[in-house]
Amino acid sequence: MSTTLTPRQIVSELDKYIVGQQEAKRMVAIAMRNRWRRQQLPEHLREEVAPKNIIMIGPTGVGKTEIARRLAKLCGSPFIKVEATKYTEVGYIGRDVESMIRDLMEIGVNMVREEQNELVRGQAESKAEERLLDLLLPGSHGGTARPFDQPASSGRPRPDFAVGPDSVPIPGGSLETHADQPKGDSTREKFREMWRKGQLDNREVELEVEVSQGPQVEIMGMPGMDQMGGQFKDMFSKIFPSKRQRRRLKVKDAYGILLQEESEQLIDQEKVVEIARERVEQTGIVFLDEIDKIATPESGQRGGADVSRQGVQRDILPIVEGSVVSTKYGSIRTDHILFIAAGAFHFSKPSDLMPELQGRFPLRVELNALSKDDFLRILTEPHNALTIQYSALLGTEGVDVDFSREALEEIAAFAETVNRQTENIGARRLYTIMEKILAELSFNAPDMNGHKMTVDPNYVRSQLKDVETDADLSRFIL
């Protein structure tokens, strides 16, 4: 599923959520458009065009991950974010690098399954509703469930209303019979109407549910064992097949189970896997974060951790170059998966990576540190700006919160100052500052229903005066 958006349109969409970093946005937009262009080529040439992988260089909190995540969501591509530091060289304790592709395939399958569920939702809801009515009115459509007015074998008390094939449920268990109505159909339609209005949600029915049998197998901490754990689970599921048990459930919960069962019956699982495999191979995106932590700076004698870092690089190399990874859904080719790597590169540089790995990331872009103006735009422009989020959260308590322009400028200036004097964590600094400013208001909000509050520069300074005057305190608080 390739997007038909032009690079300009992609950048425009990213601008709604991410401030600045135009060069990085343009680069990823071109990369996504190239995928669409590749799909238009003749098949013999299509296979020859490889994705141009990207390295993003910049401090934390400037938008590297957000750009990749929003891009994948915009294009409907399977996306996974992984930390390069959690992988280890084959032979060491830890996760092997192929697990990122297996995880990506799992995400792709779930994504396609959700889409297919939406396509059959109307039909599944109709079938689930009929099965639910069969449980509520056994015998009306050939159902076999025990009616409510029969005593339960478990000794549970009968529900607080009774049901007959041509009766209307009356609270307290009484029956009101309408002899002039068609037998069964009239009551069934009354129950259908009551169910749709939510009047039966808290009633109970008995339903057969699937219960897994056998031991639960988890294999952790061994290299290459991620896939083997899944194989053991599949093996035990065949040896100890799940069985169905009769359980008493609320009508609303029973409907959820019935809807899931009907959806699974309507969906072709093999088709789901086939579509997911195609989508992962052709449009999948792997965001490889903290890649600078596995680079080996040129300094003196190498050994210990440096050896392990180089081992991880060697293991990542064939995945990025293009290889075949075995998953429980079949083999996945990585030739056309887009890899976006990111790192701060404070103590190393991209040239410290293995030359072969460098060559597989031909595009590099540096993201700029955030200034006061950037912080101000982050607080005002994005559709999910923090000011909008906090106003909405406090609005649930009946408190109307408004931020003046001068107050936002004060917050932006303070964020820039703290980032410069302490550790630069980019836009994440705004989270800590906003929480500090609004802590008292958030605590008292339940007692302020109907109040209107304007956050002005004086209020901002009063809430931050302690950490502003004490540099050591600001290191701990902010």
mmCIF file of C-alpha atoms in Angstrom, residues 213-349:
data_model
loop_
_atom_site.group_PDB
_atom_site.id
_atom_site.type_symbol
_atom_site.label_atom_id
_atom_site.label_comp_id
_atom_site.label_asym_id
_atom_site.label_seq_id
_atom_site.Cartn_x
_atom_site.Cartn_y
_atom_site.Cartn_z
ATOM 1 C CA GLN A 213 -4.835 -26.120 27.498
ATOM 2 C CA GLY A 214 -1.315 -27.248 28.250
ATOM 3 C CA PRO A 215 1.718 -25.395 29.638
ATOM 4 C CA GLN A 216 2.515 -21.787 28.776
ATOM 5 C CA VAL A 217 6.010 -21.736 27.257
ATOM 6 C CA GLU A 218 8.205 -18.659 27.367
ATOM 7 C CA ILE A 219 11.829 -18.772 26.190
ATOM 8 C CA MET A 220 13.818 -15.671 27.061
ATOM 9 C CA GLY A 221 17.373 -14.513 27.205
ATOM 10 C CA MET A 222 18.930 -16.853 24.649
ATOM 11 C CA PRO A 223 20.200 -15.684 21.266
ATOM 12 C CA GLY A 224 18.025 -16.784 18.380
ATOM 13 C CA MET A 225 15.356 -18.191 20.690
ATOM 14 C CA ASP A 226 12.629 -15.646 19.862
ATOM 15 C CA GLN A 227 11.312 -17.706 16.968
ATOM 16 C CA MET A 228 11.832 -21.006 18.782
ATOM 17 C CA GLY A 229 9.540 -19.807 21.569
ATOM 18 C CA GLY A 230 6.775 -19.313 19.008
ATOM 19 C CA GLN A 231 7.442 -22.746 17.527
ATOM 20 C CA PHE A 232 7.175 -24.361 20.969
ATOM 21 C CA LYS A 233 3.847 -22.580 21.529
ATOM 22 C CA ASP A 234 2.547 -23.865 18.189
ATOM 23 C CA MET A 235 3.709 -27.378 19.030
ATOM 24 C CA PHE A 236 2.026 -27.391 22.441
ATOM 25 C CA SER A 237 -1.169 -25.945 20.923
ATOM 26 C CA LYS A 238 -1.332 -29.018 18.664
ATOM 27 C CA ILE A 239 -0.526 -31.457 21.464
ATOM 28 C CA PHE A 240 -2.925 -29.759 23.870
ATOM 29 C CA PRO A 241 -5.674 -28.331 21.647
ATOM 30 C CA SER A 242 -7.877 -25.715 23.189
ATOM 31 C CA LYS A 243 -11.287 -26.866 24.347
ATOM 32 C CA ARG A 244 -14.562 -25.064 24.837
ATOM 33 C CA GLN A 245 -16.006 -24.507 28.275
ATOM 34 C CA ARG A 246 -19.422 -23.222 29.217
ATOM 35 C CA ARG A 247 -19.286 -19.945 31.110
ATOM 36 C CA ARG A 248 -21.807 -17.460 32.377
ATOM 37 C CA LEU A 249 -21.105 -13.971 31.033
ATOM 38 C CA LYS A 250 -22.700 -10.564 30.892
ATOM 39 C CA VAL A 251 -24.590 -10.064 27.643
ATOM 40 C CA LYS A 252 -22.251 -7.240 26.599
ATOM 41 C CA ASP A 253 -19.150 -9.401 27.155
ATOM 42 C CA ALA A 254 -20.724 -12.363 25.384
ATOM 43 C CA TYR A 255 -21.482 -10.186 22.371
ATOM 44 C CA GLY A 256 -17.801 -9.157 22.185
ATOM 45 C CA ILE A 257 -16.730 -12.810 22.091
ATOM 46 C CA LEU A 258 -19.357 -13.677 19.493
ATOM 47 C CA LEU A 259 -18.332 -10.700 17.334
ATOM 48 C CA GLN A 260 -14.690 -11.795 17.441
ATOM 49 C CA GLU A 261 -15.577 -15.374 16.510
ATOM 50 C CA GLU A 262 -17.771 -14.286 13.601
ATOM 51 C CA SER A 263 -15.097 -11.884 12.330
ATOM 52 C CA GLU A 264 -12.484 -14.646 12.385
ATOM 53 C CA GLN A 265 -14.777 -16.940 10.420
ATOM 54 C CA LEU A 266 -15.433 -14.287 7.781
ATOM 55 C CA ILE A 267 -11.749 -13.387 7.312
ATOM 56 C CA ASP A 268 -9.428 -15.477 5.169
ATOM 57 C CA GLN A 269 -6.381 -15.776 7.425
ATOM 58 C CA GLU A 270 -4.140 -16.931 4.586
ATOM 59 C CA LYS A 271 -5.089 -13.826 2.633
ATOM 60 C CA VAL A 272 -4.294 -11.682 5.663
ATOM 61 C CA VAL A 273 -0.792 -13.151 5.886
ATOM 62 C CA GLU A 274 -0.265 -12.791 2.148
ATOM 63 C CA ILE A 275 -1.266 -9.114 2.139
ATOM 64 C CA ALA A 276 0.794 -8.431 5.267
ATOM 65 C CA ARG A 277 3.874 -10.077 3.814
ATOM 66 C CA GLU A 278 3.595 -8.015 0.634
ATOM 67 C CA ARG A 279 3.102 -4.814 2.618
ATOM 68 C CA VAL A 280 6.009 -5.481 4.968
ATOM 69 C CA GLU A 281 8.380 -6.335 2.140
ATOM 70 C CA GLN A 282 7.403 -3.408 -0.064
ATOM 71 C CA THR A 283 6.484 -0.608 2.360
ATOM 72 C CA GLY A 284 7.790 -1.642 5.807
ATOM 73 C CA ILE A 285 9.795 0.890 7.841
ATOM 74 C CA VAL A 286 12.302 0.019 10.552
ATOM 75 C CA PHE A 287 13.394 2.917 12.772
ATOM 76 C CA LEU A 288 16.755 1.956 14.253
ATOM 77 C CA ASP A 289 17.330 4.320 17.172
ATOM 78 C CA GLU A 290 20.536 4.889 19.159
ATOM 79 C CA ILE A 291 22.700 3.644 16.303
ATOM 80 C CA ASP A 292 25.496 5.910 17.535
ATOM 81 C CA LYS A 293 25.778 3.692 20.637
ATOM 82 C CA ILE A 294 27.027 0.764 18.531
ATOM 83 C CA ALA A 295 29.555 2.882 16.618
ATOM 84 C CA THR A 296 33.206 2.351 17.625
ATOM 85 C CA PRO A 297 35.165 5.621 17.884
ATOM 86 C CA GLU A 298 38.721 5.537 16.607
ATOM 87 C CA SER A 299 40.603 5.764 19.874
ATOM 88 C CA GLY A 300 43.435 3.545 20.923
ATOM 89 C CA GLN A 301 43.079 -0.191 21.362
ATOM 90 C CA ARG A 302 39.713 -1.790 20.797
ATOM 91 C CA GLY A 303 38.273 -4.578 22.830
ATOM 92 C CA GLY A 304 35.540 -5.543 25.243
ATOM 93 C CA ALA A 305 32.398 -3.551 24.470
ATOM 94 C CA ASP A 306 33.797 -2.368 21.129
ATOM 95 C CA VAL A 307 34.030 -5.957 19.940
ATOM 96 C CA SER A 308 30.368 -6.533 20.806
ATOM 97 C CA ARG A 309 29.349 -3.295 19.051
ATOM 98 C CA GLN A 310 31.125 -4.330 15.883
ATOM 99 C CA GLY A 311 29.432 -7.716 16.119
ATOM 100 C CA VAL A 312 26.008 -6.069 16.219
ATOM 101 C CA GLN A 313 26.936 -3.966 13.201
ATOM 102 C CA ARG A 314 27.993 -7.095 11.303
ATOM 103 C CA ASP A 315 24.675 -8.769 12.164
ATOM 104 C CA ILE A 316 22.638 -5.713 11.136
ATOM 105 C CA LEU A 317 24.488 -5.399 7.825
ATOM 106 C CA PRO A 318 22.882 -8.359 5.964
ATOM 107 C CA ILE A 319 19.403 -7.298 7.155
ATOM 108 C CA VAL A 320 19.911 -3.804 5.722
ATOM 109 C CA GLU A 321 21.619 -5.098 2.571
ATOM 110 C CA GLY A 322 18.764 -7.465 1.845
ATOM 111 C CA SER A 323 18.318 -10.986 3.113
ATOM 112 C CA VAL A 324 15.631 -13.554 3.876
ATOM 113 C CA VAL A 325 14.374 -13.808 7.458
ATOM 114 C CA SER A 326 12.329 -16.784 8.608
ATOM 115 C CA THR A 327 9.179 -15.959 10.575
ATOM 116 C CA LYS A 328 6.197 -18.030 11.670
ATOM 117 C CA TYR A 329 4.327 -16.502 8.725
ATOM 118 C CA GLY A 330 6.927 -17.580 6.202
ATOM 119 C CA SER A 331 10.104 -16.058 4.801
ATOM 120 C CA ILE A 332 10.385 -12.263 4.560
ATOM 121 C CA ARG A 333 12.731 -10.512 2.156
ATOM 122 C CA THR A 334 14.256 -7.301 3.512
ATOM 123 C CA ASP A 335 15.557 -5.944 0.181
ATOM 124 C CA HIS A 336 12.982 -3.148 -0.054
ATOM 125 C CA ILE A 337 12.298 -2.370 3.610
ATOM 126 C CA LEU A 338 13.221 1.239 4.424
ATOM 127 C CA PHE A 339 15.642 1.614 7.347
ATOM 128 C CA ILE A 340 15.825 4.965 9.118
ATOM 129 C CA ALA A 341 18.636 5.117 11.662
ATOM 130 C CA ALA A 342 19.000 7.867 14.248
ATOM 131 C CA GLY A 343 21.454 8.942 16.881
ATOM 132 C CA ALA A 344 22.849 11.959 18.696
ATOM 133 C CA PHE A 345 26.464 11.103 17.779
ATOM 134 C CA HIS A 346 27.842 13.151 20.687
ATOM 135 C CA PHE A 347 30.865 10.901 21.225
ATOM 136 C CA SER A 348 31.097 9.297 17.799
ATOM 137 C CA LYS A 349 30.292 10.114 14.196
#
